[in-house]
PDB file of C-alpha atoms in Angstrom:
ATOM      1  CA  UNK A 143     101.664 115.408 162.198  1.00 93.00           C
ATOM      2  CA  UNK A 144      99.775 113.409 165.542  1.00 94.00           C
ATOM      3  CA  UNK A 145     101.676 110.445 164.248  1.00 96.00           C
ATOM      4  CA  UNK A 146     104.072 108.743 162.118  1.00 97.00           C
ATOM      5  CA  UNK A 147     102.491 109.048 157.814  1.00 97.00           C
ATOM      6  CA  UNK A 148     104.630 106.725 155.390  1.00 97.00           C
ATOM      7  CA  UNK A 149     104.930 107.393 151.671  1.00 97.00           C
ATOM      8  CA  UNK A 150     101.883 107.354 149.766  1.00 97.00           C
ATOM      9  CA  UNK A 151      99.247 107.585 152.530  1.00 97.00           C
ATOM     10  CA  UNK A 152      97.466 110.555 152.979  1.00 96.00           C
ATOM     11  CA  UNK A 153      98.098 113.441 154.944  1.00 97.00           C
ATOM     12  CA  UNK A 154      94.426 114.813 155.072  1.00 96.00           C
ATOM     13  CA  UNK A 155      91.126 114.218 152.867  1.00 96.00           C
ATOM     14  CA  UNK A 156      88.578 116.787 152.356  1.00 96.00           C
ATOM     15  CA  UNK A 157      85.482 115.859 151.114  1.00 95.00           C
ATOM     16  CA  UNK A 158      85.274 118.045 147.682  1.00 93.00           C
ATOM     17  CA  UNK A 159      81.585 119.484 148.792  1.00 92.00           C
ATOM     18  CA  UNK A 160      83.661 121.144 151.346  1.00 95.00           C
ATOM     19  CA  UNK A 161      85.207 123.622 149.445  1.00 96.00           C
ATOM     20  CA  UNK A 162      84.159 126.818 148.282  1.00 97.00           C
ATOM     21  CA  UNK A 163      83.941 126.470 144.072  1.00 96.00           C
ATOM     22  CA  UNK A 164      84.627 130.457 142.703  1.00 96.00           C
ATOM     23  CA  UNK A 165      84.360 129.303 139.675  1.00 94.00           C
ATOM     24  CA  UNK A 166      86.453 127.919 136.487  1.00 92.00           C
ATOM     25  CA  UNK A 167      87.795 132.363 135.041  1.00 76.00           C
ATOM     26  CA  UNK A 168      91.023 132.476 134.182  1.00 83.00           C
ATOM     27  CA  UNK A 169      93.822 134.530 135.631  1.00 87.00           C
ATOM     28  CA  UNK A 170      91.877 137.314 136.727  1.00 93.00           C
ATOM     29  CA  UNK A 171      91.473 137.066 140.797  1.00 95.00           C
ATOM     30  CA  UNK A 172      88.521 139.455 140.794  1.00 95.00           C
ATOM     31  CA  UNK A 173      86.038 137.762 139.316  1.00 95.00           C
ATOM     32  CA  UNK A 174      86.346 134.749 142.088  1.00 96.00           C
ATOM     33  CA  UNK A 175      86.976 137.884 144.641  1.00 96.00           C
ATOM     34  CA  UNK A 176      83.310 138.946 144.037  1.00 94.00           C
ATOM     35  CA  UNK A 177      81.801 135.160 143.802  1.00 95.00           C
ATOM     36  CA  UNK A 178      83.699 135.021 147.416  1.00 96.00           C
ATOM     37  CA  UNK A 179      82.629 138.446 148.404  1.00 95.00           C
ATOM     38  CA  UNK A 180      78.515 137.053 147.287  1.00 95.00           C
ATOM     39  CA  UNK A 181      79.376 133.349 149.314  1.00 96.00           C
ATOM     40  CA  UNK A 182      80.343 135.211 152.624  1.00 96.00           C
ATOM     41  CA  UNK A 183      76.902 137.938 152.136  1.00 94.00           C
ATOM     42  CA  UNK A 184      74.731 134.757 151.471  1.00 96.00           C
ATOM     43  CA  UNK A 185      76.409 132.197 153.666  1.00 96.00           C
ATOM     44  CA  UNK A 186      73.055 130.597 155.774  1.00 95.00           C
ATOM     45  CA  UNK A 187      75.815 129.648 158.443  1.00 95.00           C
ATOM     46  CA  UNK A 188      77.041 126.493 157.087  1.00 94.00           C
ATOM     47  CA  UNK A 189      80.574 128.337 156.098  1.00 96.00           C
ATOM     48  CA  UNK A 190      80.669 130.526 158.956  1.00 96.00           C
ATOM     49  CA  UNK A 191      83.241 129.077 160.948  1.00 96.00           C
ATOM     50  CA  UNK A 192      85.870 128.844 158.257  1.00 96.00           C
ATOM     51  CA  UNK A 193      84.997 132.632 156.892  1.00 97.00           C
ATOM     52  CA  UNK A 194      85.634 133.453 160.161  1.00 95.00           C
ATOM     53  CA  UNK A 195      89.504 131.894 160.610  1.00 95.00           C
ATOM     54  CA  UNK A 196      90.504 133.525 157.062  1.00 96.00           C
ATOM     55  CA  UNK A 197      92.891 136.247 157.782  1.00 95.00           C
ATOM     56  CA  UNK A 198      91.126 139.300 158.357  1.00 93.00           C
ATOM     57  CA  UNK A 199      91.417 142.608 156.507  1.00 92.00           C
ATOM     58  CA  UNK A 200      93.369 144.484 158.848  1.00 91.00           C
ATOM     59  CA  UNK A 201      96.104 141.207 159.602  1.00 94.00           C
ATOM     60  CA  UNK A 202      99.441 141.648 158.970  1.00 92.00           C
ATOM     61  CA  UNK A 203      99.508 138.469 156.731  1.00 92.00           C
ATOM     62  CA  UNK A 204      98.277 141.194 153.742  1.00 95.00           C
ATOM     63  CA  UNK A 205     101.575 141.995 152.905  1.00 96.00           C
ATOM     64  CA  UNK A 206     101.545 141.903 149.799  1.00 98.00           C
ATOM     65  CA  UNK A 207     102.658 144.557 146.798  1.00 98.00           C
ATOM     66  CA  UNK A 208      98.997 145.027 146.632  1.00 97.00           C
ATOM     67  CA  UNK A 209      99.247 146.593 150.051  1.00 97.00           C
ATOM     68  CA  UNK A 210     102.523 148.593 149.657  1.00 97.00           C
ATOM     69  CA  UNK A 211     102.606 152.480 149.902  1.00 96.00           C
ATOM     70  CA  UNK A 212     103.713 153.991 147.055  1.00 96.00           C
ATOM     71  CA  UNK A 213     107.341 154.257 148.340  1.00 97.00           C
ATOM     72  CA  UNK A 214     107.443 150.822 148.829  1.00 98.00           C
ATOM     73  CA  UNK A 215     106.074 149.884 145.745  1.00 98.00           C
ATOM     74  CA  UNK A 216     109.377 152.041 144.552  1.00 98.00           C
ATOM     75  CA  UNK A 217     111.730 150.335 146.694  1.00 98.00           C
ATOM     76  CA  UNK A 218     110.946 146.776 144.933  1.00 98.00           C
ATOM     77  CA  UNK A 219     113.260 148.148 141.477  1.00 98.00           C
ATOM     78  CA  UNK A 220     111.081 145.670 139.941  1.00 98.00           C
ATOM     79  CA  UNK A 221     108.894 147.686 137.215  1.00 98.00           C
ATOM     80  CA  UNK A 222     106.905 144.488 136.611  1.00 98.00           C
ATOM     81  CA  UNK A 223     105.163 144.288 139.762  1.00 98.00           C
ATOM     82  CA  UNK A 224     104.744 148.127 140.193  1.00 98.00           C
ATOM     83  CA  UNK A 225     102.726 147.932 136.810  1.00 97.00           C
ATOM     84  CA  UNK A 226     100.334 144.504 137.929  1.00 97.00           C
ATOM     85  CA  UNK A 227      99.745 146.284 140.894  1.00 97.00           C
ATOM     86  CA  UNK A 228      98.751 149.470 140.014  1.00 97.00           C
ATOM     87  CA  UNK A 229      96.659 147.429 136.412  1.00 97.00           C
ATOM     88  CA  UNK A 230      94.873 145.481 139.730  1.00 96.00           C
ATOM     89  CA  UNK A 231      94.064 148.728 141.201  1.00 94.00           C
ATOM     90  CA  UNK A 232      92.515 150.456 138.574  1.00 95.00           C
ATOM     91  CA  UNK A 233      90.451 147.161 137.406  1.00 95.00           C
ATOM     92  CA  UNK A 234      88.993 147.166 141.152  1.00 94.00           C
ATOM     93  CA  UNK A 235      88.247 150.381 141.140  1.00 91.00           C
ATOM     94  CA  UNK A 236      86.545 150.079 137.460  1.00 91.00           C
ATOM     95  CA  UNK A 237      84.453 146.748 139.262  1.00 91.00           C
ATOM     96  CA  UNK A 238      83.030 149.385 141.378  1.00 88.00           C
ATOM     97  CA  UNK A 239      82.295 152.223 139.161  1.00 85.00           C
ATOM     98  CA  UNK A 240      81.062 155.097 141.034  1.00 76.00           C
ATOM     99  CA  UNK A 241      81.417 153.617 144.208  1.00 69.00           C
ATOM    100  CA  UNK A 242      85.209 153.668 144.212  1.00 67.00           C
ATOM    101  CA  UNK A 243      86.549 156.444 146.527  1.00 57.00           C
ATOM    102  CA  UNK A 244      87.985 159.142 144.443  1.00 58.00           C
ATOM    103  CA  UNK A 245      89.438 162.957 145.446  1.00 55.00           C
ATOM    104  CA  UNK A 246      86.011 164.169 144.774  1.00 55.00           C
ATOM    105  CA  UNK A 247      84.146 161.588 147.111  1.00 53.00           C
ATOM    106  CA  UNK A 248      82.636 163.949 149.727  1.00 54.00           C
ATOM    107  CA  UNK A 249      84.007 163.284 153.272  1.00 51.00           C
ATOM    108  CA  UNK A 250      80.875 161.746 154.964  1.00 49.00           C
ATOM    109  CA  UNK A 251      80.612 159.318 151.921  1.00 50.00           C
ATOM    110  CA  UNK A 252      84.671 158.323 152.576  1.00 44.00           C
ATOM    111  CA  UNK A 253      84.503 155.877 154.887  1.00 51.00           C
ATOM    112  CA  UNK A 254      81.688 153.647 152.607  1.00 52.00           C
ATOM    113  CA  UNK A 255      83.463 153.651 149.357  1.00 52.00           C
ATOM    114  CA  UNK A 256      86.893 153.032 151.051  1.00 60.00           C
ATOM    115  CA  UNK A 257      85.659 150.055 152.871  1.00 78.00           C
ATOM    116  CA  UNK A 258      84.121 148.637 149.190  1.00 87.00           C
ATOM    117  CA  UNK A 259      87.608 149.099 148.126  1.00 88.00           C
ATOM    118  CA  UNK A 260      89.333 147.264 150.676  1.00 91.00           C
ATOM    119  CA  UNK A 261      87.267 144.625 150.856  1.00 93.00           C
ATOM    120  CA  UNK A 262      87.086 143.692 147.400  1.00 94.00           C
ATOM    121  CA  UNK A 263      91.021 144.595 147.543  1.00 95.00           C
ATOM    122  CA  UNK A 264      90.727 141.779 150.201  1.00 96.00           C
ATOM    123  CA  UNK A 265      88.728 139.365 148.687  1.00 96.00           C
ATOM    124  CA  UNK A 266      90.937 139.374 145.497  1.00 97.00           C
ATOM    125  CA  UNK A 267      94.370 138.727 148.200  1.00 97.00           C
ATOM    126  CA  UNK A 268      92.227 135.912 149.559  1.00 97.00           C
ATOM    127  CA  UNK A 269      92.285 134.260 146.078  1.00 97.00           C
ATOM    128  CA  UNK A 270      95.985 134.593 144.626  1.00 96.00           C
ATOM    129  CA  UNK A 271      96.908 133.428 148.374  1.00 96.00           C
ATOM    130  CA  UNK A 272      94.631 130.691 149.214  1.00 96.00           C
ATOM    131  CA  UNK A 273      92.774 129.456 146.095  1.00 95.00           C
ATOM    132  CA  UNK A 274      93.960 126.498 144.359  1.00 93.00           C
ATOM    133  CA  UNK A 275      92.835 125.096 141.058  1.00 92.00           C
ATOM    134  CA  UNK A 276      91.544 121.560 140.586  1.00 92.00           C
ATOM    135  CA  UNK A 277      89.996 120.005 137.634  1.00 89.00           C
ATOM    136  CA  UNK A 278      86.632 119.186 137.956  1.00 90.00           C
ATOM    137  CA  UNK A 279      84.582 116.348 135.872  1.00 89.00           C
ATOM    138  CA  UNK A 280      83.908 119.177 133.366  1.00 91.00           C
ATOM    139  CA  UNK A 281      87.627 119.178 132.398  1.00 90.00           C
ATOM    140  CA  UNK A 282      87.997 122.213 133.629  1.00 92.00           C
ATOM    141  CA  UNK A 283      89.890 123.629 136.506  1.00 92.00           C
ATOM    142  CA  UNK A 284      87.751 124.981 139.370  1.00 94.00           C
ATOM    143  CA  UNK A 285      89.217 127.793 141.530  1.00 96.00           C
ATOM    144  CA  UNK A 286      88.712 126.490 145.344  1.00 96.00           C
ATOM    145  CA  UNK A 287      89.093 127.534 148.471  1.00 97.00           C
ATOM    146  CA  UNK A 288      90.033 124.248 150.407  1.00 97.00           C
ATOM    147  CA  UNK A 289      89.246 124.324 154.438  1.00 96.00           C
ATOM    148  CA  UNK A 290      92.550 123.208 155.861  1.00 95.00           C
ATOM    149  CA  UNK A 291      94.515 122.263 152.983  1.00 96.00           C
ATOM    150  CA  UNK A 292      94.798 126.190 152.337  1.00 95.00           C
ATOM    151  CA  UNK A 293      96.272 126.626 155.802  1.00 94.00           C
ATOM    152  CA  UNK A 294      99.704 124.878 154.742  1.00 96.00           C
ATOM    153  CA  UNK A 295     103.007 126.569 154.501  1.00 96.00           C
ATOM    154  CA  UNK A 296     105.239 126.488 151.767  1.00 97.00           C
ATOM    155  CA  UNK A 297     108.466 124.592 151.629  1.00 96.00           C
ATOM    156  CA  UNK A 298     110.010 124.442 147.845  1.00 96.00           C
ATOM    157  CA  UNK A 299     111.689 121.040 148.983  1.00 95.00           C
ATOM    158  CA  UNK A 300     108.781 119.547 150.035  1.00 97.00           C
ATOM    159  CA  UNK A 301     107.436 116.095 148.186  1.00 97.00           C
ATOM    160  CA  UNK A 302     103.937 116.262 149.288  1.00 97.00           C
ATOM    161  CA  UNK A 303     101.240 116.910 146.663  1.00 95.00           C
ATOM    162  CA  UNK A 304      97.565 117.803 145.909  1.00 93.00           C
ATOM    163  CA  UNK A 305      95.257 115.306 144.653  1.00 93.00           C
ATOM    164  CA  UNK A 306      91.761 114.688 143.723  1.00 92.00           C
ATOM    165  CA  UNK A 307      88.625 116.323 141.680  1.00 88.00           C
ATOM    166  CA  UNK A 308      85.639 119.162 142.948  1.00 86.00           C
ATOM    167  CA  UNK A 309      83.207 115.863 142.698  1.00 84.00           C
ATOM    168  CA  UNK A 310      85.581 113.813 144.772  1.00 88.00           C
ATOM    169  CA  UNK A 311      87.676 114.551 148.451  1.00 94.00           C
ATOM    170  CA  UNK A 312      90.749 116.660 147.948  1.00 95.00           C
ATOM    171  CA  UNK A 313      93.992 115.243 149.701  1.00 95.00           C
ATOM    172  CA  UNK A 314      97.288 115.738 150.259  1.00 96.00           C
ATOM    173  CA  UNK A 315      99.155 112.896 149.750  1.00 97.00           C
ATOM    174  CA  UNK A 316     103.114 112.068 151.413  1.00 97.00           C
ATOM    175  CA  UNK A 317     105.461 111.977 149.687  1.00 97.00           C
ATOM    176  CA  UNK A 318     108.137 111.437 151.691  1.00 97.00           C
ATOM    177  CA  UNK A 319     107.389 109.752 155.279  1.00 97.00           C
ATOM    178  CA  UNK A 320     105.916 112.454 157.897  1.00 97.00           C
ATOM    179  CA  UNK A 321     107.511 111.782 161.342  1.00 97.00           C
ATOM    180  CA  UNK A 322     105.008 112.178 164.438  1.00 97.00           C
ATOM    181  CA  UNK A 323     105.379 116.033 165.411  1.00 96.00           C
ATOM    182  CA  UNK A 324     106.897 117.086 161.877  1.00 96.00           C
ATOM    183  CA  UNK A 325     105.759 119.960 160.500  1.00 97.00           C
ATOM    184  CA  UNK A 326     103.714 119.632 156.637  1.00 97.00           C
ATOM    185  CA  UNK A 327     104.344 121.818 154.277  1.00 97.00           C
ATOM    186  CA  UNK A 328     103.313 122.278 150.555  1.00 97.00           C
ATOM    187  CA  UNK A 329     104.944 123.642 147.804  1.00 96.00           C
ATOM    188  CA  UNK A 330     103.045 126.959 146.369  1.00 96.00           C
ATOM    189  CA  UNK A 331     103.811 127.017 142.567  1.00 92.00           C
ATOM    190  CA  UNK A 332     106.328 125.021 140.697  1.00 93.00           C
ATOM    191  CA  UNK A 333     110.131 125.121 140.490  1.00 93.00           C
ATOM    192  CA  UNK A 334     109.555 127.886 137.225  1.00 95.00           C
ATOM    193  CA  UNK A 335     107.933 130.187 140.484  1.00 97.00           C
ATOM    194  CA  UNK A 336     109.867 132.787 141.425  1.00 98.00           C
ATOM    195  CA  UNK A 337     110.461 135.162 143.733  1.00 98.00           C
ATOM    196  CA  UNK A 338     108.467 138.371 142.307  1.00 98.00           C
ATOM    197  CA  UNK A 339     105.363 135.924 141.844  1.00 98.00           C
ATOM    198  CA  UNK A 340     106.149 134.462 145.752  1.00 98.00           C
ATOM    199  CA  UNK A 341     105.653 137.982 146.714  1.00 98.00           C
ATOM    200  CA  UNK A 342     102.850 139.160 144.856  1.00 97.00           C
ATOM    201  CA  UNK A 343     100.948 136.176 146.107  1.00 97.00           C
ATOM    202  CA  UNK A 344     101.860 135.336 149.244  1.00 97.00           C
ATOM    203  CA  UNK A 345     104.402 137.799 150.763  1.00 97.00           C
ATOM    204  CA  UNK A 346     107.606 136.228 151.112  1.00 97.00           C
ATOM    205  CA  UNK A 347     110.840 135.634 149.483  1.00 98.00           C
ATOM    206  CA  UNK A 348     112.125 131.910 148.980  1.00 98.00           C
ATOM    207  CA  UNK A 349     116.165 131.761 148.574  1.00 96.00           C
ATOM    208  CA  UNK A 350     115.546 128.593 147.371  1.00 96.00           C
ATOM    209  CA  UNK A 351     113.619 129.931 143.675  1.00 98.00           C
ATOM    210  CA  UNK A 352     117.242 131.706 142.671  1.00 97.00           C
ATOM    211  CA  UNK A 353     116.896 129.687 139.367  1.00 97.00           C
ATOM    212  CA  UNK A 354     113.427 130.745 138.922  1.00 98.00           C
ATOM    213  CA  UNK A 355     115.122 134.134 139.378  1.00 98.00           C
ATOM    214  CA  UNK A 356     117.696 133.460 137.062  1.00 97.00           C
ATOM    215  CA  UNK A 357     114.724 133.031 134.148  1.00 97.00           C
ATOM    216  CA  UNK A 358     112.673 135.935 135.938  1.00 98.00           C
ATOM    217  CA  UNK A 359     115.420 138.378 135.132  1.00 98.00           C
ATOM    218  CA  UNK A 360     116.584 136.706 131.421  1.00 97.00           C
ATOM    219  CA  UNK A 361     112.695 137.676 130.640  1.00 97.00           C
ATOM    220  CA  UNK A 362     112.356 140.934 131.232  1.00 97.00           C
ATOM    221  CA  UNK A 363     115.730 142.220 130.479  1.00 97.00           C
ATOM    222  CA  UNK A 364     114.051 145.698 130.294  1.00 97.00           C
ATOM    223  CA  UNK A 365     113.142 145.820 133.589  1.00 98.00           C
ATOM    224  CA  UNK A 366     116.448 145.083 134.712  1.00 98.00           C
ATOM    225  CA  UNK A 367     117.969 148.585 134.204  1.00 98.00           C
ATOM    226  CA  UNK A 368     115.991 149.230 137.508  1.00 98.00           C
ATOM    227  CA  UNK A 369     117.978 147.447 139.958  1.00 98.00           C
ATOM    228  CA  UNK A 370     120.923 149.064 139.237  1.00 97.00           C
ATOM    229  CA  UNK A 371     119.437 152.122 141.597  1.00 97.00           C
ATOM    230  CA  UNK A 372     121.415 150.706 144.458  1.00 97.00           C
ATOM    231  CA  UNK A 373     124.464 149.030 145.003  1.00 97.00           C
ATOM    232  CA  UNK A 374     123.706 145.011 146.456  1.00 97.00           C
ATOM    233  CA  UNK A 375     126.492 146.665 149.184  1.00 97.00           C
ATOM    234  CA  UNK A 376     124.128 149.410 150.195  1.00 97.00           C
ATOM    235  CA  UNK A 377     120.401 147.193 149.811  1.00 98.00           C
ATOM    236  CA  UNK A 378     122.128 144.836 152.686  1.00 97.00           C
ATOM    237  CA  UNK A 379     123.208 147.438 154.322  1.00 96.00           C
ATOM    238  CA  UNK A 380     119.560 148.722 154.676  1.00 96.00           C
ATOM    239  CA  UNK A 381     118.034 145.525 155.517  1.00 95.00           C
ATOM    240  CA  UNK A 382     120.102 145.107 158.432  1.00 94.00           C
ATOM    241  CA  UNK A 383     120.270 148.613 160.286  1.00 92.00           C
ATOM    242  CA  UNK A 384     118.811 149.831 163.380  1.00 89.00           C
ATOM    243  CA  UNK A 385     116.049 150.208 163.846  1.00 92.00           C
ATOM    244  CA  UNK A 386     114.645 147.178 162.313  1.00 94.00           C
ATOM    245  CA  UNK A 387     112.731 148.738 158.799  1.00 96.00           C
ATOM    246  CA  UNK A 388     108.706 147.778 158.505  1.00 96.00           C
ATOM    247  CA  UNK A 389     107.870 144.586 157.098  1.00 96.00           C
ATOM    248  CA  UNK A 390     106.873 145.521 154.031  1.00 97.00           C
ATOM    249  CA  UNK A 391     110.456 148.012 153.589  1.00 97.00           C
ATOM    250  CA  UNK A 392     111.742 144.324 154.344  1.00 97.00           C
ATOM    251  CA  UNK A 393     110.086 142.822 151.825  1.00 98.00           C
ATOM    252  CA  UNK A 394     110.951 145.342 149.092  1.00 98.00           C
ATOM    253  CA  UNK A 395     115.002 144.379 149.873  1.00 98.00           C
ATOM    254  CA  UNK A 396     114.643 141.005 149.860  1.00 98.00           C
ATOM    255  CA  UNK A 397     112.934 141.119 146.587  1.00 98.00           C
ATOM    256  CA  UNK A 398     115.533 143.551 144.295  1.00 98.00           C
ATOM    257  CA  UNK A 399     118.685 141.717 146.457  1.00 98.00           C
ATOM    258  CA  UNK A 400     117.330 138.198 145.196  1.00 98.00           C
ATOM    259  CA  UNK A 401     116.975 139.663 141.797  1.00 98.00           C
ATOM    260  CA  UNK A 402     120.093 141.149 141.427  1.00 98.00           C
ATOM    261  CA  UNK A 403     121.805 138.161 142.764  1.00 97.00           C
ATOM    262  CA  UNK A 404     119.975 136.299 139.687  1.00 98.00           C
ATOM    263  CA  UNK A 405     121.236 139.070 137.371  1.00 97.00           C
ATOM    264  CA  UNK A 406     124.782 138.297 138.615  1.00 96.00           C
ATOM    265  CA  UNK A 407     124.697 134.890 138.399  1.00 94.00           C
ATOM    266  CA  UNK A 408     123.320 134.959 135.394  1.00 91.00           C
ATOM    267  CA  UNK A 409     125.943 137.061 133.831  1.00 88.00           C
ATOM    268  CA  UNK A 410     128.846 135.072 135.065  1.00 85.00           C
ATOM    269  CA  UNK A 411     127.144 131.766 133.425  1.00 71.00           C
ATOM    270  CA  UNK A 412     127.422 133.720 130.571  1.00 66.00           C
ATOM    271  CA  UNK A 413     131.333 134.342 130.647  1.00 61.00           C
ATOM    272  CA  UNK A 414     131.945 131.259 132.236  1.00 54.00           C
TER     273      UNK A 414
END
């Protein structure tokens, strides 16, 4: 923050023509992946500048499951993801048909398809990390990319909060008061977001959504059977030797310790 924001004043306002609309679908991030994917072809310049600050295909913010090698995809012991990641994979590919790099795409034709694939792969990261839904005067809610607003970090404790309509500004209002050279942050989700969806959207683990765990795991008690590949002894034992794993490796043991920390504490609420 420049300077001091009290309670109930706004943090920033955003006019609502602003934003990039990708449309009112449901769940599905690839439909608004190809309306953003048409918006940056057709763009006469007037969106250029904030195209150009979104994290690029090749940045190391895309470190999401999507992005995981298959070993990594292993190391999560979460089944759940490993299946809505490889069920993404397969409906990009089916988006574009023929043009999807496959073991029989000839060599010179390689490089085309796989860069159709990755950026579509990239345009459907953009929306489960960036895109938030606001209701527009149609009663529906409109999947937007905000300029800005999108650009706040997450903070499960924060009290600050989204407002506004796509005919409207969009703000962020204070909830709390904002002391001059304070940080902002957002909260992505709600407190029933846990730690699998944290990292299938957005690529980090909160140790602050244990209870959200704690539900995660009383879900899909299937699932659980899977964690049980390693000891929590051993997973903390990888996540701190030398040298220092790859991010992603990282990512995969913070996810199944979390988990199995839920599955413990779950089980001794249930003796207790």
């Amino acid at each position: 923050a420049m300077q001091n924001i009290q309670a109930g004043e706004e943090i920033i306002s955003i006019p609502a023509n602003c934003a990039l609309d990708l449309g009112t679908q449901g769940d599905d991030p690839i439909p608004p992946a190809l309306q953003l994917l048409s918006a940056i072809a057709t763009d006469d310049g007037r969106r250029q500048a904030y195209f150009e600050v979104l994290p690029s295909p090749d940045s190391p913010d895309l470190c999401t499951p999507d992005f995981f090698s298959e070993k990594e995809l292993q190391m999560l012991q979460w089944p759940p993801i490993v299946r809505e990641v490889r069920a993404r994979s397969a409906a990009l590919r089916k988006v574009l048909g023929s043009a999807a790099p496959t073991g029989d795409t000839r060599r010179e034709e390689m490089a085309v398809a796989g860069g159709r694939l990755r950026e579509l792969k990239w345009a459907a990261w953009i929306v489960l990390s960036r895109v938030l839904t606001v209701l527009g005067p149609d009663g529906a809610g409109h999947k937007l990319l905000i300029p800005f607003i999108d650009m706040f970090n997450h903070r499960a404790s924060s009290r600050h909060y989204l407002t506004g309509r796509t005919d409207r500004s969009l703000r962020v209002v204070a909830g709390t008061r904002v002391a001059a050279g304070e940080q902002i942050y957002i909260v992505y989700g709600t407190e029933a977001t846990s730690n699998a969806e944290l990292l299938a959207h957005y690529g980090f683990i909160d140790p602050t959504a244990a209870a959200a765990d704690e539900r995660l795991v009383a879900m899909n008690p299937d699932a659980v059977p899977a964690l049980q590949a390693t000891s929590a002894e051993a997973d903390k034992e990888m996540l701190s030797s030398e040298p220092t794993l790859p991010r992603n490796e990282q990512l995969a043991l913070q996810l199944r310790l979390a988990l199995k920390r839920a599955v413990a504490n779950s089980q001794q609420g249930s003796t207790a």
